[in-house]
Amino acid sequence: MKGTTCPFPSLLISKACKGTASISSQEQECIESLTFNRHTASASTVFELAKVSLSLAMEKAEHTMILIGSPNKPCFKSCAENYKDSVAEGLKKAEWLMEKGDLDETDDELSLARDAADYCHMVLSVDPDDARSPIFSANRDVYNHITYAMSVADLL
């Protein structure tokens, strides 16, 4: 069996992921996620990494919105509205504010978007069937990627 090597995280990614949480597993997940994505791994400046990390979080949120679709179940309906109004719009606004250089407002928008994703996590955690759904894991991925984007933005 031929051995494989893992990509080594850039110093920039390592530094950004140090701020993700006091939980070392989330720091490791951040490093792996940003290292294995070719766009984030090739970023050479903090601003470039911040933009690409935010873009990645937006892609994840759009994917989750597609998974949620137009649900009939009340908790999924609540998450669908939440994603449209708070997660997706908050990430778009954060991207615009970051481009303007308004970092405090960018952080606020990212926090609100992450809180909205966390709300969906809480709602979907109630029913064990919902907690096993692809929407649940996609939402957790969105939450994590917003956290990663926040950690990178903190370096700006």
PDB file of C-alpha atoms in Angstrom, residues 4-134:
ATOM      1  CA  THR A   4       0.000   9.314   1.364  1.00  0.00           C
ATOM      2  CA  THR A   5       1.037  12.570   2.888  1.00  0.00           C
ATOM      3  CA  CYS A   6      -1.259  15.143   4.340  1.00  0.00           C
ATOM      4  CA  PRO A   7      -0.979  18.733   3.196  1.00  0.00           C
ATOM      5  CA  PHE A   8       0.785  20.884   5.734  1.00  0.00           C
ATOM      6  CA  PRO A   9      -1.344  23.851   6.829  1.00  0.00           C
ATOM      7  CA  SER A  10       0.033  27.262   6.041  1.00  0.00           C
ATOM      8  CA  LEU A  11       1.158  29.436   8.910  1.00  0.00           C
ATOM      9  CA  LEU A  12      -1.722  31.745   8.032  1.00  0.00           C
ATOM     10  CA  ILE A  13      -4.307  28.952   8.388  1.00  0.00           C
ATOM     11  CA  SER A  14      -2.730  27.666  11.586  1.00  0.00           C
ATOM     12  CA  LYS A  15      -2.770  31.142  13.115  1.00  0.00           C
ATOM     13  CA  ALA A  16      -6.374  31.804  12.030  1.00  0.00           C
ATOM     14  CA  CYS A  17      -7.649  28.491  13.379  1.00  0.00           C
ATOM     15  CA  LYS A  18      -6.058  29.040  16.791  1.00  0.00           C
ATOM     16  CA  GLY A  19      -8.924  31.432  17.531  1.00  0.00           C
ATOM     17  CA  THR A  20     -11.787  29.078  16.651  1.00  0.00           C
ATOM     18  CA  ALA A  21     -12.548  27.834  20.130  1.00  0.00           C
ATOM     19  CA  SER A  22     -11.188  26.492  23.324  1.00  0.00           C
ATOM     20  CA  ILE A  23     -12.089  23.073  21.928  1.00  0.00           C
ATOM     21  CA  SER A  24      -9.004  21.664  20.253  1.00  0.00           C
ATOM     22  CA  SER A  25     -11.087  19.438  17.958  1.00  0.00           C
ATOM     23  CA  GLN A  26     -12.712  22.500  16.394  1.00  0.00           C
ATOM     24  CA  GLU A  27      -9.289  24.038  15.865  1.00  0.00           C
ATOM     25  CA  GLN A  28      -8.174  20.828  14.131  1.00  0.00           C
ATOM     26  CA  GLU A  29     -11.366  20.738  12.028  1.00  0.00           C
ATOM     27  CA  CYS A  30     -10.734  24.341  10.996  1.00  0.00           C
ATOM     28  CA  ILE A  31      -7.153  23.544   9.964  1.00  0.00           C
ATOM     29  CA  GLU A  32      -8.259  20.483   7.989  1.00  0.00           C
ATOM     30  CA  SER A  33     -11.146  22.268   6.301  1.00  0.00           C
ATOM     31  CA  LEU A  34      -9.123  25.299   5.242  1.00  0.00           C
ATOM     32  CA  THR A  35      -6.057  23.240   4.283  1.00  0.00           C
ATOM     33  CA  PHE A  36      -7.959  20.764   2.114  1.00  0.00           C
ATOM     34  CA  ASN A  37      -9.840  23.479   0.205  1.00  0.00           C
ATOM     35  CA  ARG A  38      -7.681  24.609  -2.702  1.00  0.00           C
ATOM     36  CA  HIS A  39      -8.943  28.195  -2.549  1.00  0.00           C
ATOM     37  CA  THR A  40      -8.266  28.726   1.133  1.00  0.00           C
ATOM     38  CA  ALA A  41      -5.019  26.729   1.041  1.00  0.00           C
ATOM     39  CA  SER A  42      -3.620  28.965  -1.712  1.00  0.00           C
ATOM     40  CA  ALA A  43      -4.515  32.264   0.010  1.00  0.00           C
ATOM     41  CA  SER A  44      -1.390  34.307   0.594  1.00  0.00           C
ATOM     42  CA  THR A  45      -2.752  37.202   2.662  1.00  0.00           C
ATOM     43  CA  VAL A  46      -5.069  37.423   5.646  1.00  0.00           C
ATOM     44  CA  PHE A  47      -7.567  39.470   3.637  1.00  0.00           C
ATOM     45  CA  GLU A  48      -7.581  36.915   0.816  1.00  0.00           C
ATOM     46  CA  LEU A  49      -8.035  34.052   3.295  1.00  0.00           C
ATOM     47  CA  ALA A  50     -10.845  35.962   5.031  1.00  0.00           C
ATOM     48  CA  LYS A  51     -12.679  36.574   1.749  1.00  0.00           C
ATOM     49  CA  VAL A  52     -12.322  32.968   0.604  1.00  0.00           C
ATOM     50  CA  SER A  53     -13.331  31.596   4.038  1.00  0.00           C
ATOM     51  CA  LEU A  54     -16.435  33.768   4.005  1.00  0.00           C
ATOM     52  CA  SER A  55     -17.206  32.684   0.446  1.00  0.00           C
ATOM     53  CA  LEU A  56     -16.892  29.048   1.525  1.00  0.00           C
ATOM     54  CA  ALA A  57     -19.338  29.650   4.399  1.00  0.00           C
ATOM     55  CA  MET A  58     -21.748  31.244   1.906  1.00  0.00           C
ATOM     56  CA  GLU A  59     -21.506  28.214  -0.400  1.00  0.00           C
ATOM     57  CA  LYS A  60     -22.255  25.921   2.535  1.00  0.00           C
ATOM     58  CA  ALA A  61     -25.261  28.071   3.520  1.00  0.00           C
ATOM     59  CA  GLU A  62     -26.615  28.034  -0.052  1.00  0.00           C
ATOM     60  CA  HIS A  63     -26.249  24.246  -0.140  1.00  0.00           C
ATOM     61  CA  THR A  64     -28.123  23.961   3.162  1.00  0.00           C
ATOM     62  CA  MET A  65     -30.902  26.221   1.866  1.00  0.00           C
ATOM     63  CA  ILE A  66     -31.285  23.885  -1.139  1.00  0.00           C
ATOM     64  CA  LEU A  67     -31.441  20.861   1.188  1.00  0.00           C
ATOM     65  CA  ILE A  68     -34.094  22.548   3.310  1.00  0.00           C
ATOM     66  CA  GLY A  69     -36.112  23.496   0.221  1.00  0.00           C
ATOM     67  CA  SER A  70     -39.767  24.356   0.883  1.00  0.00           C
ATOM     68  CA  PRO A  71     -40.545  22.179   3.876  1.00  0.00           C
ATOM     69  CA  ASN A  72     -43.890  21.329   5.416  1.00  0.00           C
ATOM     70  CA  LYS A  73     -42.525  20.376   8.828  1.00  0.00           C
ATOM     71  CA  PRO A  74     -42.665  23.419  11.166  1.00  0.00           C
ATOM     72  CA  CYS A  75     -39.101  23.151  12.488  1.00  0.00           C
ATOM     73  CA  PHE A  76     -37.680  22.865   8.960  1.00  0.00           C
ATOM     74  CA  LYS A  77     -39.892  25.776   7.882  1.00  0.00           C
ATOM     75  CA  SER A  78     -38.469  27.848  10.732  1.00  0.00           C
ATOM     76  CA  CYS A  79     -34.932  26.986   9.645  1.00  0.00           C
ATOM     77  CA  ALA A  80     -35.725  27.800   6.000  1.00  0.00           C
ATOM     78  CA  GLU A  81     -36.932  31.283   6.961  1.00  0.00           C
ATOM     79  CA  ASN A  82     -33.971  31.669   9.284  1.00  0.00           C
ATOM     80  CA  TYR A  83     -31.503  30.750   6.543  1.00  0.00           C
ATOM     81  CA  LYS A  84     -33.012  33.110   4.021  1.00  0.00           C
ATOM     82  CA  ASP A  85     -33.399  36.065   6.374  1.00  0.00           C
ATOM     83  CA  SER A  86     -30.488  35.691   8.774  1.00  0.00           C
ATOM     84  CA  VAL A  87     -27.798  33.295   7.592  1.00  0.00           C
ATOM     85  CA  ALA A  88     -27.622  34.000   3.847  1.00  0.00           C
ATOM     86  CA  GLU A  89     -28.367  37.720   4.113  1.00  0.00           C
ATOM     87  CA  GLY A  90     -26.008  38.106   7.079  1.00  0.00           C
ATOM     88  CA  LEU A  91     -23.158  36.451   5.193  1.00  0.00           C
ATOM     89  CA  LYS A  92     -23.777  38.621   2.111  1.00  0.00           C
ATOM     90  CA  LYS A  93     -23.816  41.733   4.267  1.00  0.00           C
ATOM     91  CA  ALA A  94     -20.632  40.606   6.057  1.00  0.00           C
ATOM     92  CA  GLU A  95     -18.928  40.131   2.691  1.00  0.00           C
ATOM     93  CA  TRP A  96     -19.940  43.630   1.591  1.00  0.00           C
ATOM     94  CA  LEU A  97     -18.802  45.159   4.907  1.00  0.00           C
ATOM     95  CA  MET A  98     -15.481  43.311   4.728  1.00  0.00           C
ATOM     96  CA  GLU A  99     -14.874  44.745   1.252  1.00  0.00           C
ATOM     97  CA  LYS A 100     -15.579  48.217   2.685  1.00  0.00           C
ATOM     98  CA  GLY A 101     -13.119  47.579   5.499  1.00  0.00           C
ATOM     99  CA  ASP A 102     -15.729  47.841   8.261  1.00  0.00           C
ATOM    100  CA  LEU A 103     -14.388  44.994  10.364  1.00  0.00           C
ATOM    101  CA  ASP A 104     -16.451  45.591  13.509  1.00  0.00           C
ATOM    102  CA  GLU A 105     -19.704  45.437  11.541  1.00  0.00           C
ATOM    103  CA  THR A 106     -18.387  42.432   9.599  1.00  0.00           C
ATOM    104  CA  ASP A 107     -17.834  40.614  12.875  1.00  0.00           C
ATOM    105  CA  ASP A 108     -21.317  41.579  14.073  1.00  0.00           C
ATOM    106  CA  GLU A 109     -22.937  40.231  10.904  1.00  0.00           C
ATOM    107  CA  LEU A 110     -20.933  37.013  11.093  1.00  0.00           C
ATOM    108  CA  SER A 111     -21.980  36.592  14.736  1.00  0.00           C
ATOM    109  CA  LEU A 112     -25.648  37.081  13.853  1.00  0.00           C
ATOM    110  CA  ALA A 113     -25.403  34.600  10.970  1.00  0.00           C
ATOM    111  CA  ARG A 114     -23.709  32.060  13.225  1.00  0.00           C
ATOM    112  CA  ASP A 115     -26.351  32.577  15.916  1.00  0.00           C
ATOM    113  CA  ALA A 116     -29.039  31.927  13.294  1.00  0.00           C
ATOM    114  CA  ALA A 117     -27.324  28.684  12.253  1.00  0.00           C
ATOM    115  CA  ASP A 118     -27.035  27.767  15.931  1.00  0.00           C
ATOM    116  CA  TYR A 119     -30.783  28.371  16.318  1.00  0.00           C
ATOM    117  CA  CYS A 120     -31.453  25.839  13.538  1.00  0.00           C
ATOM    118  CA  HIS A 121     -29.138  23.396  15.278  1.00  0.00           C
ATOM    119  CA  MET A 122     -31.140  23.791  18.467  1.00  0.00           C
ATOM    120  CA  VAL A 123     -34.483  23.373  16.685  1.00  0.00           C
ATOM    121  CA  LEU A 124     -33.320  20.322  14.729  1.00  0.00           C
ATOM    122  CA  SER A 125     -31.788  18.714  17.834  1.00  0.00           C
ATOM    123  CA  VAL A 126     -35.194  18.182  19.456  1.00  0.00           C
ATOM    124  CA  ASP A 127     -36.344  15.278  17.254  1.00  0.00           C
ATOM    125  CA  PRO A 128     -33.826  12.407  16.859  1.00  0.00           C
ATOM    126  CA  ASP A 129     -34.984  11.868  13.263  1.00  0.00           C
ATOM    127  CA  ASP A 130     -34.253  15.506  12.432  1.00  0.00           C
ATOM    128  CA  ALA A 131     -30.857  15.237  14.128  1.00  0.00           C
ATOM    129  CA  ARG A 132     -29.982  12.403  11.719  1.00  0.00           C
ATOM    130  CA  SER A 133     -31.091  14.331   8.633  1.00  0.00           C
ATOM    131  CA  PRO A 134     -28.652  15.680   6.034  1.00  0.00           C
TER     132      PRO A 134
END
